[in-house]
Coordinates of N, CA and C and ligand atoms in Angstrom, one line a residue:
X1 N 108.3 118.3 131.4 CA 107.2 118.5 132.4 C 106.7 119.9 132.5
X2 N 105.5 120.2 132.6 CA 105.0 121.5 132.7 C 105.1 122.0 134.2
X3 N 105.9 123.1 134.4 CA 106.2 123.5 135.7 C 105.0 124.1 136.5
X4 N 104.2 124.9 135.9 CA 103.2 125.7 136.6 C 102.3 124.8 137.4
X5 N 101.8 123.6 136.9 CA 100.9 122.8 137.6 C 101.5 121.5 138.1
X6 N 102.8 121.4 138.0 CA 103.4 120.1 138.4 C 103.2 119.7 139.9
X7 N 103.1 120.8 140.7 CA 102.9 120.4 142.2 C 101.5 120.8 142.6
X8 N 101.1 122.0 142.1 CA 99.8 122.5 142.7 C 98.8 122.8 141.6
X9 N 97.6 122.5 141.9 CA 96.4 122.9 141.1 C 95.3 123.0 142.1
X10 N 94.4 123.9 142.0 CA 93.3 124.0 142.9 C 92.4 122.7 142.9
X11 N 92.5 121.9 143.9 CA 91.8 120.6 143.9 C 90.3 120.7 143.8
X12 N 89.7 121.9 144.2 CA 88.3 122.1 144.1 C 87.7 121.9 142.7
X13 N 88.5 122.3 141.7 CA 88.0 122.1 140.3 C 87.7 120.7 140.0
X14 N 88.3 119.8 140.7 CA 88.1 118.4 140.4 C 87.1 117.7 141.4
X15 N 86.5 118.5 142.3 CA 85.5 117.9 143.2 C 84.1 118.1 142.6
X16 N 83.5 117.1 142.1 CA 82.2 117.2 141.4 C 81.2 117.6 142.4
X17 N 80.2 118.4 141.9 CA 79.1 118.9 142.8 C 77.8 118.1 142.7
X18 N 77.8 117.1 141.8 CA 76.7 116.2 141.8 C 77.2 114.8 142.0
X19 N 76.3 113.8 142.2 CA 76.7 112.5 142.6 C 77.7 111.9 141.6
X20 N 78.7 111.2 142.3 CA 79.8 110.7 141.5 C 79.4 109.8 140.3
X21 N 78.3 109.0 140.5 CA 78.0 108.1 139.4 C 77.4 108.8 138.2
X22 N 76.7 110.0 138.5 CA 76.2 110.8 137.5 C 77.3 111.5 136.7
X23 N 78.2 112.0 137.5 CA 79.4 112.6 136.9 C 80.1 111.6 136.0
X24 N 80.3 110.4 136.5 CA 81.0 109.4 135.7 C 80.2 109.1 134.4
X25 N 78.9 109.0 134.5 CA 78.1 108.8 133.3 C 78.3 110.0 132.3
X26 N 78.2 111.2 132.8 CA 78.4 112.4 132.0 C 79.8 112.4 131.3
X27 N 80.8 111.9 132.0 CA 82.2 112.0 131.5 C 82.5 110.8 130.6
X28 N 81.8 109.7 130.7 CA 82.2 108.5 129.9 C 81.2 108.2 128.8
X29 N 79.9 108.7 128.9 CA 78.9 108.2 127.9 C 78.7 109.3 126.8
X30 N 79.1 110.5 127.0 CA 78.9 111.5 125.9 C 80.1 111.3 124.9
X31 N 79.8 111.9 123.7 CA 80.8 111.7 122.6 C 82.2 112.2 123.1
X32 N 83.2 111.4 123.0 CA 84.6 111.9 123.4 C 85.2 112.7 122.3
X33 N 86.2 113.5 122.7 CA 87.0 114.2 121.7 C 87.8 113.2 120.8
X34 N 88.1 113.7 119.6 CA 89.0 112.9 118.7 C 90.1 113.9 118.3
X35 N 91.1 113.3 117.6 CA 92.2 114.1 117.0 C 93.0 114.9 118.0
X36 N 93.2 116.2 117.6 CA 94.1 117.0 118.4 C 93.5 117.3 119.8
X37 N 92.1 117.5 119.8 CA 91.5 117.8 121.1 C 91.7 116.6 122.1
X38 N 91.6 115.4 121.6 CA 91.8 114.2 122.4 C 93.3 114.2 122.9
X39 N 94.2 114.5 122.0 CA 95.6 114.6 122.4 C 95.9 115.6 123.5
X40 N 95.3 116.8 123.3 CA 95.5 117.9 124.3 C 94.9 117.6 125.6
X41 N 93.7 116.9 125.6 CA 93.0 116.5 126.8 C 93.9 115.6 127.6
X42 N 94.5 114.6 126.9 CA 95.4 113.6 127.5 C 96.6 114.3 128.1
X43 N 97.2 115.2 127.3 CA 98.4 116.0 127.8 C 98.1 116.7 129.1
X44 N 96.9 117.4 129.1 CA 96.5 118.2 130.3 C 96.3 117.3 131.5
X45 N 95.7 116.1 131.3 CA 95.5 115.2 132.4 C 96.9 114.7 132.9
X46 N 97.8 114.4 132.0 CA 99.1 113.8 132.4 C 99.9 114.9 133.2
X47 N 99.7 116.2 132.8 CA 100.5 117.3 133.4 C 99.8 118.0 134.5
X48 N 98.6 117.5 134.8 CA 97.8 118.2 135.9 C 97.4 119.6 135.6
X49 N 97.1 119.9 134.3 CA 96.7 121.2 133.9 C 95.2 121.3 133.9
X50 N 94.6 122.2 134.6 CA 93.1 122.2 134.7 C 92.5 122.8 133.4
X51 N 91.9 121.9 132.6 CA 91.1 122.4 131.5 C 89.7 122.0 131.7
X52 N 88.8 122.5 130.9 CA 87.3 122.2 131.1 C 87.1 120.7 131.1
X53 N 86.3 120.2 131.9 CA 86.0 118.8 132.0 C 85.1 118.3 130.9
X54 N 85.1 117.0 130.6 CA 84.4 116.5 129.4 C 82.9 116.9 129.4
X55 N 82.2 117.0 130.5 CA 80.8 117.3 130.5 C 80.6 118.8 130.1
X56 N 81.6 119.6 130.5 CA 81.5 121.1 130.0 C 81.8 121.1 128.5
X57 N 82.8 120.3 128.1 CA 83.1 120.3 126.6 C 81.9 119.9 125.8
X58 N 81.1 118.9 126.4 CA 79.9 118.4 125.7 C 78.9 119.5 125.6
X59 N 78.7 120.2 126.8 CA 77.8 121.4 126.8 C 78.2 122.5 125.8
X60 N 79.5 122.8 125.8 CA 80.0 123.8 124.9 C 79.7 123.4 123.4
X61 N 80.0 122.2 123.1 CA 79.7 121.8 121.7 C 78.2 122.1 121.3
X62 N 77.3 121.7 122.2 CA 75.9 122.0 122.0 C 75.6 123.5 122.0
X63 N 76.0 124.2 123.0 CA 75.7 125.6 123.2 C 76.2 126.4 122.0
X64 N 77.5 126.1 121.6 CA 78.1 126.9 120.6 C 77.5 126.6 119.2
X65 N 77.2 125.3 118.9 CA 76.6 125.0 117.7 C 75.2 125.6 117.6
X66 N 74.5 125.7 118.7 CA 73.1 126.3 118.7 C 73.2 127.8 118.5
X67 N 74.1 128.5 119.2 CA 74.1 129.9 119.3 C 75.0 130.6 118.2
X68 N 76.0 129.8 117.8 CA 77.0 130.3 116.8 C 77.5 131.7 117.0
X69 N 78.1 132.0 118.1 CA 78.7 133.3 118.3 C 79.8 133.5 117.3
X70 N 80.0 134.8 116.9 CA 81.0 135.1 115.8 C 82.2 135.7 116.4
X71 N 82.1 136.4 117.5 CA 83.3 137.1 118.1 C 83.4 136.6 119.5
X72 N 84.3 135.7 119.8 CA 84.5 135.1 121.1 C 85.7 135.6 121.8
X73 N 85.5 135.9 123.1 CA 86.7 136.3 124.0 C 86.8 135.2 125.0
X74 N 88.0 134.7 125.3 CA 88.3 133.8 126.3 C 89.3 134.4 127.3
X75 N 89.1 134.3 128.6 CA 90.1 134.8 129.6 C 90.6 133.5 130.3
X76 N 91.8 133.2 130.1 CA 92.4 132.0 130.6 C 92.6 130.9 129.5
X77 N 93.7 131.0 128.8 CA 93.9 130.1 127.6 C 94.4 128.7 128.1
X78 N 95.3 128.7 129.1 CA 96.1 127.6 129.4 C 96.8 127.0 128.2
X79 N 96.6 125.8 127.8 CA 97.3 125.2 126.6 C 96.5 125.4 125.3
X80 N 95.4 126.1 125.4 CA 94.6 126.4 124.2 C 93.5 125.3 123.9
X81 N 93.3 124.4 124.8 CA 92.3 123.3 124.6 C 90.9 123.9 124.4
X82 N 90.4 124.7 125.3 CA 89.0 125.2 125.1 C 88.9 126.2 123.9
X83 N 90.0 126.9 123.6 CA 89.9 127.8 122.5 C 89.8 127.0 121.2
X84 N 90.6 125.9 121.1 CA 90.5 125.0 119.9 C 89.2 124.3 119.9
X85 N 88.6 123.9 121.0 CA 87.3 123.3 121.0 C 86.2 124.3 120.5
X86 N 86.3 125.5 121.0 CA 85.3 126.5 120.5 C 85.5 126.7 119.0
X87 N 86.8 126.8 118.5 CA 87.0 127.0 117.1 C 86.4 125.9 116.3
X88 N 86.5 124.7 116.8 CA 86.0 123.5 116.0 C 84.5 123.5 115.9
X89 N 83.9 124.1 116.9 CA 82.4 124.1 117.0 C 81.7 125.3 116.4
X90 N 82.5 126.3 116.1 CA 81.9 127.5 115.4 C 83.0 127.9 114.3
X91 N 82.9 127.2 113.2 CA 84.0 127.4 112.2 C 84.1 128.8 111.6
X92 N 83.1 129.6 111.8 CA 83.2 131.0 111.2 C 83.6 132.0 112.3
X93 N 83.7 131.5 113.6 CA 84.0 132.5 114.6 C 85.5 132.9 114.7
X94 N 85.7 134.1 115.2 CA 87.0 134.6 115.5 C 87.1 134.6 117.0
X95 N 88.2 134.0 117.6 CA 88.4 133.9 119.0 C 89.6 134.6 119.5
X96 N 89.5 135.4 120.5 CA 90.6 136.1 121.1 C 90.8 135.5 122.5
X97 N 92.0 135.0 122.8 CA 92.1 134.4 124.1 C 93.3 135.0 124.9
X98 N 93.1 135.3 126.2 CA 94.1 136.0 127.0 C 94.7 135.0 128.0
X99 N 96.1 135.0 128.1 CA 96.8 134.2 129.1 C 97.9 134.9 129.6
X100 N 98.1 134.9 131.0 CA 99.1 135.7 131.6 C 100.4 134.9 131.9
X101 N 100.3 133.6 132.0 CA 101.4 132.8 132.4 C 102.3 132.4 131.2
X102 N 103.6 132.8 131.3 CA 104.5 132.6 130.1 C 104.6 131.1 129.7
X103 N 104.6 130.2 130.6 CA 104.7 128.8 130.3 C 103.5 128.3 129.5
X104 N 102.3 128.7 130.1 CA 101.0 128.3 129.4 C 100.9 129.0 128.1
X105 N 101.3 130.3 128.0 CA 101.2 131.0 126.7 C 102.0 130.3 125.6
X106 N 103.2 129.9 126.0 CA 104.1 129.2 125.0 C 103.5 127.9 124.5
X107 N 102.9 127.2 125.4 CA 102.2 125.9 125.0 C 101.0 126.2 124.1
X108 N 100.3 127.2 124.5 CA 99.1 127.6 123.7 C 99.5 128.0 122.3
X109 N 100.6 128.8 122.2 CA 101.1 129.3 120.9 C 101.5 128.1 120.0
X110 N 102.2 127.1 120.6 CA 102.6 125.9 119.9 C 101.3 125.2 119.4
X111 N 100.4 125.0 120.3 CA 99.2 124.2 119.9 C 98.3 124.9 118.8
X112 N 98.2 126.2 119.0 CA 97.4 127.0 118.0 C 98.1 127.0 116.7
X113 N 99.4 127.1 116.7 CA 100.1 127.1 115.4 C 99.9 125.7 114.7
X114 N 99.9 124.7 115.5 CA 99.8 123.3 114.9 C 98.3 123.0 114.5
X115 N 97.3 123.4 115.3 CA 96.0 122.9 115.1 C 94.9 123.9 114.6
X116 N 95.2 125.2 114.7 CA 94.2 126.2 114.3 C 94.3 126.4 112.8
X117 N 93.9 125.5 112.1 CA 94.1 125.5 110.6 C 93.5 126.6 109.9
X118 N 92.3 127.1 110.4 CA 91.6 128.2 109.8 C 92.0 129.5 110.4
X119 N 93.0 129.5 111.2 CA 93.5 130.8 111.8 C 92.4 131.6 112.4
X120 N 91.6 130.9 113.3 CA 90.5 131.6 114.0 C 90.9 132.2 115.3
X121 N 92.1 131.8 115.8 CA 92.4 132.1 117.2 C 93.5 133.2 117.3
X122 N 93.3 134.2 118.0 CA 94.4 135.2 118.3 C 94.7 135.1 119.8
X123 N 96.0 134.9 120.1 CA 96.4 134.8 121.5 C 97.0 136.1 121.9
X124 N 96.6 136.5 123.2 CA 97.2 137.8 123.7 C 97.9 137.4 125.0
X125 N 99.1 137.7 125.2 CA 99.8 137.5 126.4 C 99.7 138.7 127.4
X126 N 99.2 138.4 128.6 CA 99.1 139.5 129.6 C 98.0 139.2 130.6
X127 N 97.9 140.0 131.6 CA 96.9 139.9 132.6 C 95.6 140.5 132.1
X128 N 94.5 139.8 132.2 CA 93.2 140.2 131.6 C 92.9 141.6 132.2
X129 N 93.3 141.9 133.5 CA 92.9 143.2 134.1 C 93.6 144.3 133.3
X130 N 94.7 144.0 132.7 CA 95.4 145.1 131.9 C 95.0 145.0 130.4
X131 N 94.7 143.8 129.9 CA 94.4 143.7 128.5 C 92.9 144.1 128.2
X132 N 92.0 143.8 129.0 CA 90.6 144.1 128.7 C 90.3 145.6 128.4
X133 N 90.8 146.5 129.3 CA 90.5 147.9 129.0 C 91.1 148.4 127.7
X134 N 92.1 147.8 127.1 CA 92.6 148.3 125.8 C 92.1 147.5 124.6
X135 N 91.2 146.5 124.8 CA 90.6 145.8 123.7 C 89.7 146.8 123.0
X136 N 89.7 146.8 121.7 CA 88.7 147.7 121.0 C 87.5 147.1 120.5
X137 N 87.6 145.7 120.1 CA 86.4 145.1 119.5 C 85.4 144.7 120.5
X138 N 84.2 144.4 120.0 CA 83.1 143.9 120.9 C 82.9 142.4 120.6
X139 N 82.4 141.7 121.6 CA 82.3 140.3 121.5 C 80.8 139.9 121.7
X140 N 80.4 138.7 121.2 CA 79.1 138.3 121.5 C 79.1 137.0 122.4
X141 N 80.3 136.5 122.7 CA 80.3 135.5 123.7 C 81.7 135.6 124.5
X142 N 81.7 135.5 125.8 CA 82.9 135.5 126.6 C 82.9 134.3 127.5
X143 N 84.1 133.6 127.5 CA 84.3 132.5 128.4 C 85.3 132.9 129.4
X144 N 84.9 132.9 130.7 CA 85.9 133.3 131.7 C 86.3 132.1 132.5
X145 N 87.6 131.8 132.4 CA 88.1 130.6 133.1 C 89.5 130.9 133.6
X146 N 89.6 132.0 134.4 CA 90.9 132.5 134.9 C 90.9 132.4 136.4
X147 N 91.7 133.2 137.1 CA 91.7 133.2 138.6 C 90.3 133.4 139.2
X148 N 89.9 132.5 140.0 CA 88.4 132.5 140.4 C 88.2 133.7 141.4
X149 N 89.2 134.1 142.1 CA 88.9 135.2 143.1 C 88.7 136.6 142.4
X150 N 89.2 136.6 141.1 CA 89.2 137.9 140.4 C 88.0 138.1 139.3
X151 N 87.2 137.0 139.2 CA 86.1 137.1 138.2 C 85.3 138.4 138.4
X152 N 85.0 138.7 139.7 CA 84.1 139.9 139.9 C 84.8 141.2 139.6
X153 N 86.2 141.2 139.7 CA 86.9 142.4 139.3 C 87.0 142.6 137.8
X154 N 87.0 141.5 137.1 CA 87.1 141.6 135.6 C 85.8 141.8 135.0
X155 N 84.7 141.5 135.7 CA 83.4 141.5 135.0 C 82.9 142.9 134.5
X156 N 83.1 144.0 135.2 CA 82.7 145.3 134.5 C 83.4 145.5 133.2
X157 N 84.7 145.2 133.1 CA 85.4 145.4 131.8 C 84.9 144.4 130.8
X158 N 84.5 143.2 131.2 CA 84.0 142.2 130.3 C 82.6 142.7 129.7
X159 N 81.8 143.3 130.6 CA 80.5 143.8 130.2 C 80.7 145.0 129.2
X160 N 81.7 145.8 129.4 CA 82.0 146.9 128.5 C 82.3 146.4 127.1
X161 N 82.9 145.2 127.0 CA 83.3 144.7 125.6 C 82.2 143.7 125.1
X162 N 81.1 143.5 125.8 CA 80.1 142.5 125.4 C 78.9 143.2 124.7
X163 N 78.5 142.7 123.6 CA 77.3 143.3 122.9 C 76.0 143.0 123.8
X164 N 75.0 143.9 123.6 CA 73.7 143.6 124.2 C 73.2 142.3 123.6
X165 N 72.7 141.4 124.4 CA 72.3 140.1 123.9 C 73.4 139.1 123.9
X166 N 74.6 139.5 124.2 CA 75.7 138.6 124.3 C 75.7 137.8 125.6
X167 N 76.5 136.8 125.7 CA 76.5 135.9 126.9 C 77.9 135.7 127.4
X168 N 78.0 135.6 128.8 CA 79.3 135.2 129.4 C 79.0 133.9 130.1
X169 N 80.0 133.0 130.0 CA 79.9 131.7 130.8 C 81.2 131.7 131.7
X170 N 81.0 131.5 133.0 CA 82.1 131.5 133.9 C 82.2 130.1 134.6
X171 N 83.4 129.6 134.6 CA 83.6 128.2 135.1 C 84.1 128.2 136.5
X172 N 83.8 127.1 137.2 CA 84.3 126.8 138.6 C 83.7 127.7 139.6
X173 N 82.4 127.8 139.6 CA 81.7 128.7 140.5 C 81.5 128.1 141.9
X174 N 81.4 126.8 142.0 CA 81.0 126.3 143.3 C 82.2 125.8 144.2
X175 N 83.4 125.6 143.6 CA 84.5 125.2 144.4 C 84.2 123.9 145.3
X176 N 83.6 122.9 144.6 CA 83.3 121.7 145.2 C 82.3 121.9 146.3
X177 N 81.5 123.0 146.3 CA 80.5 123.2 147.4 C 81.0 124.3 148.4
X178 N 82.2 124.6 148.4 CA 82.8 125.5 149.4 C 82.2 126.9 149.3
X179 N 81.8 127.3 148.1 CA 81.3 128.7 147.9 C 80.1 128.9 148.7
X180 N 79.3 127.9 149.1 CA 78.1 128.1 149.8 C 78.3 128.0 151.3
X181 N 79.5 127.7 151.8 CA 79.7 127.5 153.2 C 80.1 128.9 153.8
X182 N 79.9 129.0 155.2 CA 80.4 130.2 155.8 C 81.9 130.3 155.8
X183 N 82.5 131.5 155.7 CA 83.9 131.7 155.4 C 84.8 131.0 156.5
X184 N 84.3 130.9 157.8 CA 85.0 130.3 158.9 C 85.4 128.9 158.6
X185 N 84.6 128.2 157.7 CA 84.8 126.8 157.4 C 85.8 126.6 156.3
X186 N 86.2 127.7 155.7 CA 87.1 127.6 154.5 C 88.5 127.8 154.9
X187 N 89.4 126.9 154.3 CA 90.8 127.0 154.6 C 91.3 128.4 154.3
X188 N 92.3 128.9 155.1 CA 92.7 130.3 154.9 C 93.2 130.6 153.5
X189 N 93.9 129.7 152.9 CA 94.4 129.8 151.6 C 93.4 129.9 150.5
X190 N 92.2 129.5 150.8 CA 91.1 129.5 149.8 C 90.1 130.7 150.0
X191 N 90.4 131.5 151.0 CA 89.3 132.5 151.4 C 89.2 133.6 150.3
X192 N 90.3 134.0 149.6 CA 90.1 135.0 148.6 C 89.2 134.5 147.5
X193 N 89.3 133.3 147.1 CA 88.5 132.7 146.1 C 87.0 132.7 146.6
X194 N 86.8 132.3 147.8 CA 85.5 132.2 148.4 C 84.8 133.6 148.4
X195 N 85.6 134.6 148.9 CA 85.0 136.0 148.9 C 84.7 136.5 147.5
X196 N 85.6 136.2 146.6 CA 85.4 136.7 145.2 C 84.2 136.1 144.6
X197 N 84.0 134.7 144.8 CA 82.9 134.1 144.2 C 81.6 134.5 144.8
X198 N 81.6 134.7 146.1 CA 80.4 135.1 146.8 C 80.0 136.5 146.3
X199 N 81.0 137.4 146.1 CA 80.7 138.7 145.6 C 80.1 138.7 144.2
X200 N 80.7 137.8 143.4 CA 80.2 137.6 142.0 C 78.8 137.2 142.0
X201 N 78.4 136.1 142.8 CA 77.1 135.6 142.8 C 76.1 136.6 143.3
X202 N 76.5 137.3 144.4 CA 75.6 138.4 144.9 C 75.4 139.5 143.9
X203 N 76.4 139.8 143.1 CA 76.3 140.9 142.2 C 75.4 140.6 141.0
X204 N 75.3 139.3 140.6 CA 74.6 139.0 139.3 C 73.3 138.2 139.4
X205 N 73.2 137.4 140.4 CA 72.1 136.4 140.4 C 70.7 137.1 140.2
X206 N 70.5 138.2 140.9 CA 69.1 138.8 140.8 C 69.2 140.2 140.1
X207 N 70.3 140.4 139.3 CA 70.4 141.7 138.7 C 69.3 141.9 137.7
X208 N 68.7 143.2 137.7 CA 67.5 143.4 136.9 C 67.9 143.4 135.4
X209 N 69.1 143.7 135.0 CA 69.5 143.8 133.6 C 70.2 142.6 133.0
X210 N 70.2 141.5 133.8 CA 70.9 140.3 133.4 C 69.9 139.1 133.4
X211 N 70.1 138.2 132.5 CA 69.4 136.9 132.6 C 70.5 135.9 133.0
X212 N 70.2 135.2 134.1 CA 71.3 134.4 134.7 C 70.8 133.0 135.0
X213 N 71.7 132.0 134.8 CA 71.4 130.6 135.1 C 72.7 130.0 135.7
X214 N 72.5 129.0 136.6 CA 73.6 128.3 137.2 C 73.4 126.8 136.7
X215 N 74.5 126.2 136.3 CA 74.4 124.8 135.8 C 75.4 124.0 136.7
X216 N 74.9 122.9 137.3 CA 75.8 122.0 138.1 C 76.6 121.1 137.2
X217 N 77.4 121.6 136.3 CA 78.3 120.8 135.5 C 79.7 121.1 135.9
X218 N 80.5 120.0 136.1 CA 81.8 120.1 136.6 C 81.8 120.8 137.9
X219 N 82.5 121.9 138.1 CA 82.5 122.6 139.4 C 81.5 123.8 139.4
X220 N 80.6 123.8 138.4 CA 79.6 124.8 138.3 C 79.9 125.8 137.3
X221 N 78.9 126.1 136.4 CA 78.9 127.1 135.4 C 77.9 128.2 135.7
X222 N 78.4 129.5 135.6 CA 77.5 130.6 135.7 C 77.3 131.2 134.3
X223 N 76.0 131.2 133.9 CA 75.6 131.7 132.6 C 75.0 133.1 132.7
X224 N 75.4 134.1 132.0 CA 74.9 135.5 132.1 C 74.6 136.0 130.7
X225 N 73.4 136.5 130.5 CA 73.1 137.3 129.3 C 73.0 138.7 129.6
X226 N 73.7 139.6 128.8 CA 73.6 141.0 129.0 C 72.4 141.6 128.3
X227 N 71.5 142.2 129.0 CA 70.2 142.6 128.4 C 70.1 144.1 128.1
X228 N 71.0 144.9 128.7 CA 71.0 146.3 128.4 C 72.4 146.8 128.2
X229 N 72.5 148.0 127.5 CA 73.8 148.5 127.2 C 74.7 148.8 128.4
X230 N 74.1 149.3 129.4 CA 74.9 149.6 130.6 C 74.5 148.7 131.8
X231 N 75.5 148.1 132.3 CA 75.3 147.2 133.5 C 76.0 147.8 134.7
X232 N 75.2 148.2 135.7 CA 75.8 148.7 136.9 C 75.9 147.5 137.9
X233 N 77.1 147.2 138.3 CA 77.3 146.2 139.4 C 77.5 146.9 140.7
X234 N 76.9 146.3 141.8 CA 77.1 146.9 143.1 C 78.6 146.8 143.5
X235 N 79.1 147.8 144.2 CA 80.5 147.7 144.7 C 80.5 147.5 146.2
X236 N 81.6 147.0 146.6 CA 81.9 146.8 148.1 C 80.9 145.9 148.7
X237 N 80.8 144.7 148.2 CA 79.9 143.7 148.7 C 80.5 142.9 149.9
X238 N 81.7 143.1 150.2 CA 82.4 142.4 151.2 C 81.8 142.6 152.6
Ligands
SAM301 C1 91.7 126.7 134.2 S1 93.0 127.3 133.2 C2 92.3 127.6 131.7 C3 91.9 126.4 131.0 C4 91.4 126.6 129.5 N1 90.3 127.6 129.5 C5 90.8 125.3 129.0 O1 89.8 124.8 129.5 O2 91.5 124.7 128.1 C6 93.2 129.0 133.8 C7 94.3 129.8 133.1 O3 94.0 131.2 133.4 C8 95.2 131.9 133.5 N2 94.9 133.1 134.2 C9 94.5 133.3 135.5 N3 94.3 134.5 135.8 C10 94.5 135.3 134.6 C11 94.4 136.6 134.3 N4 94.0 137.6 135.2 N5 94.7 137.0 133.0 C12 95.1 136.1 132.1 N6 95.2 134.8 132.4 C13 94.9 134.3 133.6 C14 96.1 130.9 134.2 O4 97.5 131.2 134.0 C15 95.7 129.6 133.6 O5 96.5 129.2 132.6

């Protein structure tokens, strides 16, 4: 049994933000995974490990095949499912994925060793807050799927490593709708996530040097294109 998620996982990630019957259609009628991705998806479900939902996987297949990024950075590997999905959909890309939790990192190492046949994926163990500042290469696509309260803190370092014209996709933006509510209505244990996501949205949605879009897929995707070399984010939005 996988210890990290055996008892707890943020339930908001599984609260759909569109009608249940539409979510059900998106999850059951689009092309399912096959092979190792289907096996990993099943393992994650059985062990309560939060990986991207099927409708996000379908969107990623489309987005990645259309844009074909060559240098991908992922923050939050878990068992390596989304990294392997990205590798399968952009066979020429190199993917760097950061994971801080030892148990998840060990599972990702095992899965990447078994299924990353073209050796596209490099795993880095550590906290992204410490790893990002020492990365030397630039990326043309970043997928952020780590602790939700800290996205806003990681974003300046992500922009430093992102090429102009590159994109960032950030998962789990709406927290089942809680992100839009006043903080008094949010359970105390969820307030750091709430504050972090509100700061993130306030910092990017109308930023003059970013092109931004929100997609109501799964628990919400935030899509950001970096349009200029230097991106100044407002500080102290609390
Ligand atoms: C939602 S899971 C990632 C799922 C994966 N992207 C997928 O869809 O297959 C989030 C992961 O991010 C990791 N994480 C959270 N904060 C992190 C940080 N600051 N640096 C590195 N990893 C982090 C957690 O340990 C967890 O394994």
